[in-house]
mmCIF file of N, CA and C in Angstrom:
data_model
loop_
_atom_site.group_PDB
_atom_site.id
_atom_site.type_symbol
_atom_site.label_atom_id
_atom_site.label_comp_id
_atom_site.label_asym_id
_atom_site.label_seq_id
_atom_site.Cartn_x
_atom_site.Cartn_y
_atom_site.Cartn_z
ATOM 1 N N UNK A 1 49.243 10.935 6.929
ATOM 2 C CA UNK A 1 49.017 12.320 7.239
ATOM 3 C C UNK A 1 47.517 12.613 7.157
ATOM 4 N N UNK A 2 46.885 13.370 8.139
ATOM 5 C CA UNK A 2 45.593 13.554 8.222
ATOM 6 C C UNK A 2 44.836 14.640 8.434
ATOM 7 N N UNK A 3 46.184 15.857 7.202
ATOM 8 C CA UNK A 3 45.367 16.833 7.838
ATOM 9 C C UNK A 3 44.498 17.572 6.966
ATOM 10 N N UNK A 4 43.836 18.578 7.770
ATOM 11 C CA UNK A 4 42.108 18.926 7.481
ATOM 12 C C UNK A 4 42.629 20.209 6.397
ATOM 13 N N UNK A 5 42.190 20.358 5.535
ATOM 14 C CA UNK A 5 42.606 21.928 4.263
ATOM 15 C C UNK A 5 41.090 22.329 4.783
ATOM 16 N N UNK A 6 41.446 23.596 5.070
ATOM 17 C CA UNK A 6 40.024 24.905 5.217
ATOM 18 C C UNK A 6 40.286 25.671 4.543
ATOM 19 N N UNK A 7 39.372 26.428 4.381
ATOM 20 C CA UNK A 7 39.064 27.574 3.403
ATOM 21 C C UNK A 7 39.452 29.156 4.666
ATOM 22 N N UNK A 8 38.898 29.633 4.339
ATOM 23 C CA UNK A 8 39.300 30.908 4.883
ATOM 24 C C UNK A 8 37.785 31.066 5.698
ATOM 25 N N UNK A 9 36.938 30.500 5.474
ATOM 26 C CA UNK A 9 35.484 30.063 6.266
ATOM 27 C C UNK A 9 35.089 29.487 7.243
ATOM 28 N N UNK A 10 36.444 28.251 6.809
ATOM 29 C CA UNK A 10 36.785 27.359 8.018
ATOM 30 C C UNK A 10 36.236 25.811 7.008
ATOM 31 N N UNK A 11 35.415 26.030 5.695
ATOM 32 C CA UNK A 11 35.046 25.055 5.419
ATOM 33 C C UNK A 11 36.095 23.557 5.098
ATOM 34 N N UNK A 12 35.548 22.507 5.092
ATOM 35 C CA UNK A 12 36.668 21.579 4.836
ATOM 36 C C UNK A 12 36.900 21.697 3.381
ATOM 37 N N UNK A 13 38.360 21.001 3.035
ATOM 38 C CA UNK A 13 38.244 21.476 1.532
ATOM 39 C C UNK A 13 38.867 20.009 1.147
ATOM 40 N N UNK A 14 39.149 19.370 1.815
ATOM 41 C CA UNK A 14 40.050 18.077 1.727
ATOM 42 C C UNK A 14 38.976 16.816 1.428
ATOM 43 N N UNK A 15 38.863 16.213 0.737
ATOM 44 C CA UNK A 15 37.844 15.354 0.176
ATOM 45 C C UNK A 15 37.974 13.929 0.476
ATOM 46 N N UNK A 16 39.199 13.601 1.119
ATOM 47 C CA UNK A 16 39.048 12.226 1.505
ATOM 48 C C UNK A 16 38.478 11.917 3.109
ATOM 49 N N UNK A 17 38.039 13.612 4.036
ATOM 50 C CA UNK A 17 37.516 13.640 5.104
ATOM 51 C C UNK A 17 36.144 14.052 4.964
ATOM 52 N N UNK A 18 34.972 13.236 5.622
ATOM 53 C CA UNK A 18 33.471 13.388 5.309
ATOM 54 C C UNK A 18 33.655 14.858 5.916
ATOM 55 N N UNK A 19 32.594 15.491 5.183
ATOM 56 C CA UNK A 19 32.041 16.937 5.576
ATOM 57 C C UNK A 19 31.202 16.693 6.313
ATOM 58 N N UNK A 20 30.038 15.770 5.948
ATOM 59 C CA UNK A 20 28.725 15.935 6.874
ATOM 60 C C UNK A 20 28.455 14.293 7.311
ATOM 61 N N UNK A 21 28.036 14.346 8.547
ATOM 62 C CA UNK A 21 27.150 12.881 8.722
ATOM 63 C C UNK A 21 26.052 13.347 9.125
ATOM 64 N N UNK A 22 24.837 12.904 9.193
ATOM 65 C CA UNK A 22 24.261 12.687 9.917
ATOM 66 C C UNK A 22 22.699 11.434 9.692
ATOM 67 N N UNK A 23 22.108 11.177 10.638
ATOM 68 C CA UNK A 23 20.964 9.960 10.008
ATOM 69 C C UNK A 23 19.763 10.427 9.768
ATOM 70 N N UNK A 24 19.666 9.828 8.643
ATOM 71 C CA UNK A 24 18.555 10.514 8.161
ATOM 72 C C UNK A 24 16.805 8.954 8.444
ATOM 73 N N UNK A 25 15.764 9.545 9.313
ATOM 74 C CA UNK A 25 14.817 8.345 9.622
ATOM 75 C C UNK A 25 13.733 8.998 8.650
ATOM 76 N N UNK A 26 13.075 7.901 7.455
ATOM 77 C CA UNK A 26 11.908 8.457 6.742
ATOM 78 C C UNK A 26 10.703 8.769 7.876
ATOM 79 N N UNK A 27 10.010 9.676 7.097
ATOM 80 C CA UNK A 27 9.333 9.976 7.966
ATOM 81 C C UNK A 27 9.043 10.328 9.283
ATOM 82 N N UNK A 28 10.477 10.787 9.851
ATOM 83 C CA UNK A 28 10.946 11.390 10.948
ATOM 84 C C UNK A 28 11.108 13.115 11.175
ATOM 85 N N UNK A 29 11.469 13.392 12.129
ATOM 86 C CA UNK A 29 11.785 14.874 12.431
ATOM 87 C C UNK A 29 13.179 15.261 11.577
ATOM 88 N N UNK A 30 13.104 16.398 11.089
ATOM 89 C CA UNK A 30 13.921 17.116 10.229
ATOM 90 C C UNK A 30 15.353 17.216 11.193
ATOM 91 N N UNK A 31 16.531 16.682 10.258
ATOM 92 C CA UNK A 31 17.362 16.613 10.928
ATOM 93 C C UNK A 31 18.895 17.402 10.496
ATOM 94 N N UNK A 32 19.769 18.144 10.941
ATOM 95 C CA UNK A 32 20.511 19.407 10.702
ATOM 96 C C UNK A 32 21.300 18.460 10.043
ATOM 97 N N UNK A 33 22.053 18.938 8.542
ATOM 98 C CA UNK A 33 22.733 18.161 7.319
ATOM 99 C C UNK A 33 24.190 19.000 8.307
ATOM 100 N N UNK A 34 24.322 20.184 8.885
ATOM 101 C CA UNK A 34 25.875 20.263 9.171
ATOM 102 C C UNK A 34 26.132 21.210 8.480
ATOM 103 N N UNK A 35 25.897 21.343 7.077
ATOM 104 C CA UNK A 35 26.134 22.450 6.014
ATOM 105 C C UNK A 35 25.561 23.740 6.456
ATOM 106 N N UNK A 36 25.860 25.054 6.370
ATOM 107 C CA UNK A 36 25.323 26.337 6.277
ATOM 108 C C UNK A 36 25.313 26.820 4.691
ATOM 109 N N UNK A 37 23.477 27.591 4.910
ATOM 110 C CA UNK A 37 23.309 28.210 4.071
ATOM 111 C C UNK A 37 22.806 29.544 4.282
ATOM 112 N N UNK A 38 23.981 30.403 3.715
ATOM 113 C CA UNK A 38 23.935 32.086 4.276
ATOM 114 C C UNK A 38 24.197 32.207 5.546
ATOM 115 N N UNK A 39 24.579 31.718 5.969
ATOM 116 C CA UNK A 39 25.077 31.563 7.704
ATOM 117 C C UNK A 39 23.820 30.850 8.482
ATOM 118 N N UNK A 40 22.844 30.097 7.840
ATOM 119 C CA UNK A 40 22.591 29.163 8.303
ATOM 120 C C UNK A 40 21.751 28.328 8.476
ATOM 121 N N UNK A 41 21.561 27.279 9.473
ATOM 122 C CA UNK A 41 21.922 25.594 9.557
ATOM 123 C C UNK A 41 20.886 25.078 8.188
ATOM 124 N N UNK A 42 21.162 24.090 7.495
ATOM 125 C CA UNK A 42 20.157 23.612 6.385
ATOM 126 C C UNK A 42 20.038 22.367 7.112
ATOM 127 N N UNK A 43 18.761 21.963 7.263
ATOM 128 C CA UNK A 43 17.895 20.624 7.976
ATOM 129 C C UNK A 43 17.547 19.945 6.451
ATOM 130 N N UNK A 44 16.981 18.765 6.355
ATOM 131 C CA UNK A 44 16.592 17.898 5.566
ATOM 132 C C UNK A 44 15.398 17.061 6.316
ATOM 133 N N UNK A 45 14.223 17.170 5.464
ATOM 134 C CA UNK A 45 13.261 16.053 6.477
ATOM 135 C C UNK A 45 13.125 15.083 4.924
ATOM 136 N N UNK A 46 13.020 14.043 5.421
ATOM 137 C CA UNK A 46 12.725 12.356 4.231
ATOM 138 C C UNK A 46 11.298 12.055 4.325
ATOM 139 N N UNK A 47 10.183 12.037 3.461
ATOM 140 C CA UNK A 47 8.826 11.416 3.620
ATOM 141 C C UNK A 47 9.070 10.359 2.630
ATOM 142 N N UNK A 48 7.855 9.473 2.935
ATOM 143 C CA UNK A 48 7.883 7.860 2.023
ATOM 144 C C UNK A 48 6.870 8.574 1.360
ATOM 145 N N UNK A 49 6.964 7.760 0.003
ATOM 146 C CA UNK A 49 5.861 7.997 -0.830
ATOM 147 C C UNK A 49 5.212 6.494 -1.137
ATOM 148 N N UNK A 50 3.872 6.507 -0.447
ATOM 149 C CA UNK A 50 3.538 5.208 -0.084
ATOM 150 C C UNK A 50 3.098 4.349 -1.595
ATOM 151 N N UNK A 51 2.881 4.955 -2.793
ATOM 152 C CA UNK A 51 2.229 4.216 -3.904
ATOM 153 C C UNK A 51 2.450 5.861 -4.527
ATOM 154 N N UNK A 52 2.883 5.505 -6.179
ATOM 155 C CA UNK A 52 2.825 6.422 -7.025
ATOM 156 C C UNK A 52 1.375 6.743 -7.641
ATOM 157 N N UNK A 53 0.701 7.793 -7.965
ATOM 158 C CA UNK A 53 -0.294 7.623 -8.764
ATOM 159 C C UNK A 53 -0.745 6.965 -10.102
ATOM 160 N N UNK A 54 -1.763 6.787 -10.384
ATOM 161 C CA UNK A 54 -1.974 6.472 -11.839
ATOM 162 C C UNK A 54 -2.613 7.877 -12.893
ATOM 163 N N UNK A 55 -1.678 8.093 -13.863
ATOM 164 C CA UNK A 55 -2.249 9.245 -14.415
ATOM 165 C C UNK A 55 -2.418 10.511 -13.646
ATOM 166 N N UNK A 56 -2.462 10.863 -12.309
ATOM 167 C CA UNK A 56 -2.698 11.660 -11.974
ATOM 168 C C UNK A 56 -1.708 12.241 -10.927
ATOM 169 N N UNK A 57 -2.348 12.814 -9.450
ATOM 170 C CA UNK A 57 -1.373 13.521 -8.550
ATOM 171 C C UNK A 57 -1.664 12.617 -7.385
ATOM 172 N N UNK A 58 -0.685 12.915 -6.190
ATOM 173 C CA UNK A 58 -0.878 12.167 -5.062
ATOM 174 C C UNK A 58 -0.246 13.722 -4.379
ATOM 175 N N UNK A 59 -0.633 13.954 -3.185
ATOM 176 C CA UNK A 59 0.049 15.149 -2.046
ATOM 177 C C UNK A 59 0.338 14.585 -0.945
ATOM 178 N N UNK A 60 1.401 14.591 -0.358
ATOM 179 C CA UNK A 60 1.849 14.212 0.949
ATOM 180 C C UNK A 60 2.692 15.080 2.076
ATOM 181 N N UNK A 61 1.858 15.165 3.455
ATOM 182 C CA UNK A 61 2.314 16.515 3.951
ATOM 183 C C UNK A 61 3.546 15.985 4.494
ATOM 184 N N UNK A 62 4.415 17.027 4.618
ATOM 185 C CA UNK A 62 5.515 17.082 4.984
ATOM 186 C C UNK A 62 5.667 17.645 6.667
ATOM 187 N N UNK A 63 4.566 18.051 7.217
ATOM 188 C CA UNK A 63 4.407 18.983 8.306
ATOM 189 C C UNK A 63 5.038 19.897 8.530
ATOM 190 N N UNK A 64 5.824 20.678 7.641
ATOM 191 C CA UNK A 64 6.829 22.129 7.792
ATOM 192 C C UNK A 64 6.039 23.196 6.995
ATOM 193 N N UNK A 65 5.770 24.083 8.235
ATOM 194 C CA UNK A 65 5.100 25.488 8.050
ATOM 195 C C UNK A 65 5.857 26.341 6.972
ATOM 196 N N UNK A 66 5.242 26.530 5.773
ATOM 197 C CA UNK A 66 5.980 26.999 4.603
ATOM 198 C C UNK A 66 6.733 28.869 4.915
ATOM 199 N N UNK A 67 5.924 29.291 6.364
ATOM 200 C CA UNK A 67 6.301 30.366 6.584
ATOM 201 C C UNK A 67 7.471 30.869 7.471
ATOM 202 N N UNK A 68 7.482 29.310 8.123
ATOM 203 C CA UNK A 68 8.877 29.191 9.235
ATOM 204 C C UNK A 68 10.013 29.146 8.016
ATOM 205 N N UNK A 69 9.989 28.421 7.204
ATOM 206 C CA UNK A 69 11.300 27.808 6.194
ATOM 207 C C UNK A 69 11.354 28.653 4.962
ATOM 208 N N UNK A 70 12.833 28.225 4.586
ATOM 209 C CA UNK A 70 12.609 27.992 2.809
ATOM 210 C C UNK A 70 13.855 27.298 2.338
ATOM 211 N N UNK A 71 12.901 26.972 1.558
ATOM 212 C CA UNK A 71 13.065 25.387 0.352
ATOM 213 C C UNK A 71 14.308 25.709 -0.039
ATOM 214 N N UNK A 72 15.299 24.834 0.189
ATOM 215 C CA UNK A 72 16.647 24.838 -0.348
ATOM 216 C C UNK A 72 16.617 23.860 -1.916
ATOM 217 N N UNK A 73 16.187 22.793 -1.281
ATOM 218 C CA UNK A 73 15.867 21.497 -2.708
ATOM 219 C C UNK A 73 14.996 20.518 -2.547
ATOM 220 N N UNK A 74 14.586 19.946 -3.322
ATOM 221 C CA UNK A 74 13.556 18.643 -3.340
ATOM 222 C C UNK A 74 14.314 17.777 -4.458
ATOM 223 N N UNK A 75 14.124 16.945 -3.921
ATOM 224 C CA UNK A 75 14.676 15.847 -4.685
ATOM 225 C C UNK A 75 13.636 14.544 -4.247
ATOM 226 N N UNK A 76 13.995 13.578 -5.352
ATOM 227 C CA UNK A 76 13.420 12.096 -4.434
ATOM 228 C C UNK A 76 13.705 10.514 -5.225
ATOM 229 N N UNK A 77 13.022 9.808 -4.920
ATOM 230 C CA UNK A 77 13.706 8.586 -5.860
ATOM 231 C C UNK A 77 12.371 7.348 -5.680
ATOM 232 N N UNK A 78 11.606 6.576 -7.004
ATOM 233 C CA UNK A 78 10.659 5.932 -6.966
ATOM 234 C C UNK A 78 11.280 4.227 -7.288
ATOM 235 N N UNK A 79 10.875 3.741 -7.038
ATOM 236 C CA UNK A 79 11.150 2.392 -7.057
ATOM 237 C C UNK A 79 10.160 1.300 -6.777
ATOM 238 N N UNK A 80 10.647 0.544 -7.647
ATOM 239 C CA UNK A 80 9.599 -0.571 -8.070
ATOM 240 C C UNK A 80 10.530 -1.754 -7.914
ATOM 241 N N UNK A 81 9.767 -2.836 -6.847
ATOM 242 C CA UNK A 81 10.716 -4.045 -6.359
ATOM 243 C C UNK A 81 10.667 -5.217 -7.238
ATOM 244 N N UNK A 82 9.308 -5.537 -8.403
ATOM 245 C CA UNK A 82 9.630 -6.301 -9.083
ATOM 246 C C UNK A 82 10.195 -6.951 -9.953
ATOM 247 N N UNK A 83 11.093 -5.733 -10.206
ATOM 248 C CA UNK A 83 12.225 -5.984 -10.939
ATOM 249 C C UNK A 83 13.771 -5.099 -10.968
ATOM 250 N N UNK A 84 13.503 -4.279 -9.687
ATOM 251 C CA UNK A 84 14.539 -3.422 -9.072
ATOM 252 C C UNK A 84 14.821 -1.880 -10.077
ATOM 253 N N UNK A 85 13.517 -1.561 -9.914
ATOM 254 C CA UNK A 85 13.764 -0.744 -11.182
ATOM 255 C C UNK A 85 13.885 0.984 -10.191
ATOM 256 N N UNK A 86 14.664 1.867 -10.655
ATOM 257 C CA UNK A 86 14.701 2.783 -10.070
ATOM 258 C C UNK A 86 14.636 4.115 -10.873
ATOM 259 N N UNK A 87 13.786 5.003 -10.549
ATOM 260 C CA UNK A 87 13.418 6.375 -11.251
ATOM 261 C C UNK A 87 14.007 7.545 -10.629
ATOM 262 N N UNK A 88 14.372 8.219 -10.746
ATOM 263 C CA UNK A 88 14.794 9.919 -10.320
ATOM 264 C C UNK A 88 13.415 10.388 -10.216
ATOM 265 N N UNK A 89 13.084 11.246 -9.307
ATOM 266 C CA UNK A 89 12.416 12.494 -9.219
ATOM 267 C C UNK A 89 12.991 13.924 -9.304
ATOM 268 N N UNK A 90 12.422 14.574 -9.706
ATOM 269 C CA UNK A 90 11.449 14.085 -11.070
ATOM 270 C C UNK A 90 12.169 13.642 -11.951
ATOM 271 N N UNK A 91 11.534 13.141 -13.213
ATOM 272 C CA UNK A 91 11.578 11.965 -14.537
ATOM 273 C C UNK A 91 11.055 12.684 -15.564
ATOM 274 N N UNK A 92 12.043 13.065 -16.345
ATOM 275 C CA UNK A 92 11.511 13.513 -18.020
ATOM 276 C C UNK A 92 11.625 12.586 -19.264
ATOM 277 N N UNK A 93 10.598 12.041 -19.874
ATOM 278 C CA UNK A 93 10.916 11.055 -20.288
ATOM 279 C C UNK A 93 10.937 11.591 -21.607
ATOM 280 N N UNK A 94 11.852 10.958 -22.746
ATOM 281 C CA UNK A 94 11.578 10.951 -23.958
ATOM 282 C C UNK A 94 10.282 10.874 -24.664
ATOM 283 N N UNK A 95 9.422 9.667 -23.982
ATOM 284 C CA UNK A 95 8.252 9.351 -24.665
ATOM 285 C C UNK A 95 6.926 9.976 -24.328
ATOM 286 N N UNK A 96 7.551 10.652 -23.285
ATOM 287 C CA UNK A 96 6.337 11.729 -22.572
ATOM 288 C C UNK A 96 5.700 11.170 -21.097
ATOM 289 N N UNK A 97 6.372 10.032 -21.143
ATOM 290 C CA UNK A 97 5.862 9.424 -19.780
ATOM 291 C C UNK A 97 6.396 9.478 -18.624
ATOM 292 N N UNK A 98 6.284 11.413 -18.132
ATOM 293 C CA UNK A 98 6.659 11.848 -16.963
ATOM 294 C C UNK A 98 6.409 11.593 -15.646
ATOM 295 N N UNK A 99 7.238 11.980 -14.329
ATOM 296 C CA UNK A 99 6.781 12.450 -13.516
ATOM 297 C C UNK A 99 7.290 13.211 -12.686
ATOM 298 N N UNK A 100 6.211 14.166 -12.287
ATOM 299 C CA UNK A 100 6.735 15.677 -12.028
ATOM 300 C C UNK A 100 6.691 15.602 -9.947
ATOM 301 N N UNK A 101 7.992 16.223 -9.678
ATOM 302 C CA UNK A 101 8.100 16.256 -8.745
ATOM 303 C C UNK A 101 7.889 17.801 -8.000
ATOM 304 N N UNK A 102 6.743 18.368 -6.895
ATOM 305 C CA UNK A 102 6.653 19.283 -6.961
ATOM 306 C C UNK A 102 6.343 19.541 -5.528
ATOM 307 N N UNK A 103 6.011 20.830 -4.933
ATOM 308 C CA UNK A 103 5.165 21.573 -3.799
ATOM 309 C C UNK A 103 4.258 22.379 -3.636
ATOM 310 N N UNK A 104 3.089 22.116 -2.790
ATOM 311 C CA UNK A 104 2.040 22.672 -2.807
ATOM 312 C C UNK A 104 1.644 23.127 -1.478
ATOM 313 N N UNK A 105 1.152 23.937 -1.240
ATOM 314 C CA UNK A 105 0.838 25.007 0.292
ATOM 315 C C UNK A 105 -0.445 24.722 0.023
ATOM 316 N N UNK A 106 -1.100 23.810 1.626
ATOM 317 C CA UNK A 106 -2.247 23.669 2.347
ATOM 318 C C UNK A 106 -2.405 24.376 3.304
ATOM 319 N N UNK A 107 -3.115 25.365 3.852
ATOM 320 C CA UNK A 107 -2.924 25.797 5.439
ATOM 321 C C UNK A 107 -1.679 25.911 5.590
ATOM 322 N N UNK A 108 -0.851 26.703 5.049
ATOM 323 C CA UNK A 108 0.698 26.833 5.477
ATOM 324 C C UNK A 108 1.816 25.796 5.984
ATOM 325 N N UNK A 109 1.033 24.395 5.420
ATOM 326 C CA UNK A 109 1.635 23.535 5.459
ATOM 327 C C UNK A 109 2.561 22.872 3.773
ATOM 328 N N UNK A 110 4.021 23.068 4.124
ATOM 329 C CA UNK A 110 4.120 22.107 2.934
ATOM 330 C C UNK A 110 4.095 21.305 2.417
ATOM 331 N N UNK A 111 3.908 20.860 1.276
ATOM 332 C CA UNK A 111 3.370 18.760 0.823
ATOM 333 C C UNK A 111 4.134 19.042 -0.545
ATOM 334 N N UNK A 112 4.560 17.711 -0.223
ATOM 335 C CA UNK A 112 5.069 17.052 -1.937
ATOM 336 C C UNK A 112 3.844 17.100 -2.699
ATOM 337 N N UNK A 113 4.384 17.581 -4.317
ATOM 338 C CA UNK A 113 3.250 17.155 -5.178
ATOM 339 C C UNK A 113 3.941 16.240 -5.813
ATOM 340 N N UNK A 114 3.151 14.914 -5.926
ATOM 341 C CA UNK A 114 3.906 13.763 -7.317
ATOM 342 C C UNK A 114 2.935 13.720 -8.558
ATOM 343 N N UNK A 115 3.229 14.058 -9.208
ATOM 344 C CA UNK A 115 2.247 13.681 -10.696
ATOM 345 C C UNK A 115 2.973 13.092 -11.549
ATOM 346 N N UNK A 116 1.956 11.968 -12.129
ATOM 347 C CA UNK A 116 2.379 11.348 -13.278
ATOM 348 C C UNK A 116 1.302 11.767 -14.563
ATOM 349 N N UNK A 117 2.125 11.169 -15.514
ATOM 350 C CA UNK A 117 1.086 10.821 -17.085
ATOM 351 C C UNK A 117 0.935 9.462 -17.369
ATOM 352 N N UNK A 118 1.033 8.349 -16.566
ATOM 353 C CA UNK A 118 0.995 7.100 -16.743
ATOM 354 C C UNK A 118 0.394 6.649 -15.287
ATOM 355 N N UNK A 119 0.198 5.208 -16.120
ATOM 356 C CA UNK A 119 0.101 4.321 -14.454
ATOM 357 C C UNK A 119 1.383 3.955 -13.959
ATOM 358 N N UNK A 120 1.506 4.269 -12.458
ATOM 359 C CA UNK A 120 2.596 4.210 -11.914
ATOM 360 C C UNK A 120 3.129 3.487 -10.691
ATOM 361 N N UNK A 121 1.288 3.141 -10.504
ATOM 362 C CA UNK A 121 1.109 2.559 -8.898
ATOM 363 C C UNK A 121 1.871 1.587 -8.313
ATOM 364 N N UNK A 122 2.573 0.556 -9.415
ATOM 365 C CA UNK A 122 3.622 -0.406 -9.115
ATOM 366 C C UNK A 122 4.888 0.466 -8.883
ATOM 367 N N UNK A 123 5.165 1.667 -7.818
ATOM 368 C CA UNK A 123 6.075 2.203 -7.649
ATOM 369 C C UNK A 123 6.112 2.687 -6.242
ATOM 370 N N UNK A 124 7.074 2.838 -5.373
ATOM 371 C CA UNK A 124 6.650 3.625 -3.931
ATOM 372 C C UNK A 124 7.644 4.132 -4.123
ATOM 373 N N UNK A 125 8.145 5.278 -3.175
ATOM 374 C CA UNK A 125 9.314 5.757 -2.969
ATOM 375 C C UNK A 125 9.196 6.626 -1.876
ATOM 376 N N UNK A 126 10.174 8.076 -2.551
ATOM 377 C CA UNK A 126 10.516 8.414 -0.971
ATOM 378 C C UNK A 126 11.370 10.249 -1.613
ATOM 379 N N UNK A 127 10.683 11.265 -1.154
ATOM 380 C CA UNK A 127 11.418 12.788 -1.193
ATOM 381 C C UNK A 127 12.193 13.235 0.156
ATOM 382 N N UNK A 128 13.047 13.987 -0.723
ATOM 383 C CA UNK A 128 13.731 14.520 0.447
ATOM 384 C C UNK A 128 13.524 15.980 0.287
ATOM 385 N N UNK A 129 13.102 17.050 1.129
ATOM 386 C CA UNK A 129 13.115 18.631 0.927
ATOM 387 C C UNK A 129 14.179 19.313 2.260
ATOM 388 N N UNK A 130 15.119 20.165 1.550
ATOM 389 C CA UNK A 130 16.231 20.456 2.500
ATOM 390 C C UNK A 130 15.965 21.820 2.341
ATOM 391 N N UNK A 131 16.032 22.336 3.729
ATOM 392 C CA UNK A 131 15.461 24.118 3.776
ATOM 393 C C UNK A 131 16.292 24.697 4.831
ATOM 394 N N UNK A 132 15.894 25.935 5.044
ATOM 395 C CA UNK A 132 16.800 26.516 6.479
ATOM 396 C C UNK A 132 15.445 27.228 7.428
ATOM 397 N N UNK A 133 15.308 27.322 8.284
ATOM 398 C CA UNK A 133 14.172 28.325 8.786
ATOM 399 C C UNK A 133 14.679 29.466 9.062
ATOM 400 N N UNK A 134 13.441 30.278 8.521
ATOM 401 C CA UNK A 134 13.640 32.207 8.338
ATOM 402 C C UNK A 134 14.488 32.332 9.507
#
């Protein structure tokens, strides 16, 4: 039996049928997740984060006009291949050896902020920021 449970929205409610597909290319054009937020469409764009900083910040533009959108979430994930090690963004550490995952407005452009309190440079990774435009 294969059938679909909706809500009164129309949303799916049945969990063994995917809600959303779609492909996501790093560093590609922002691409519609399927989901509505407030009636509507939420996009997701993926940037690489080419090398973590040491001790300090790194900014990487995202090319989305902070005045067209708004920021649903940021999220991201750092990784280090020499020993398969994998971090959350952001990272609160017990020992104080954070790193803060954030956004910063250039020219009405938005950019990831990454900051650390350590050396981190043996790390690259990759954010995701999911928004809707005004």
């Amino acid at each position: 039996m294969n059938e679909v449970l909706k809500d009164k929205n129309g949303n799916i409610l049945n969990p063994k049928i995917p809600r959303y597909e779609y492909n996501l290319y790093t560093n590609e054009e922002p691409i519609k997740t399927g989901r509505k937020i407030n009636g509507k469409n939420e996009y997701v764009k993926r940037v690489s984060i080419p090398q973590l900083p040491n001790n300090g910040s790194l900014e990487i533009g995202t090319g989305l006009n902070i005045n067209e959108i708004k920021v649903i979430d940021l999220k991201g994930l750092a990784y280090r291949s020499s020993d398969n090690t994998y971090i959350p963004l952001p990272f609160i550490s017990m020992a104080g050896i954070n790193i803060g995952l954030n956004t910063k407005v250039i020219d009405n452009i938005l950019n990831i902020l990454i900051e650390t309190s350590s050396d981190r440079t043996n790390f690259t990774g990759w954010a995701e920021v999911s928004f809707i435009y005004n």
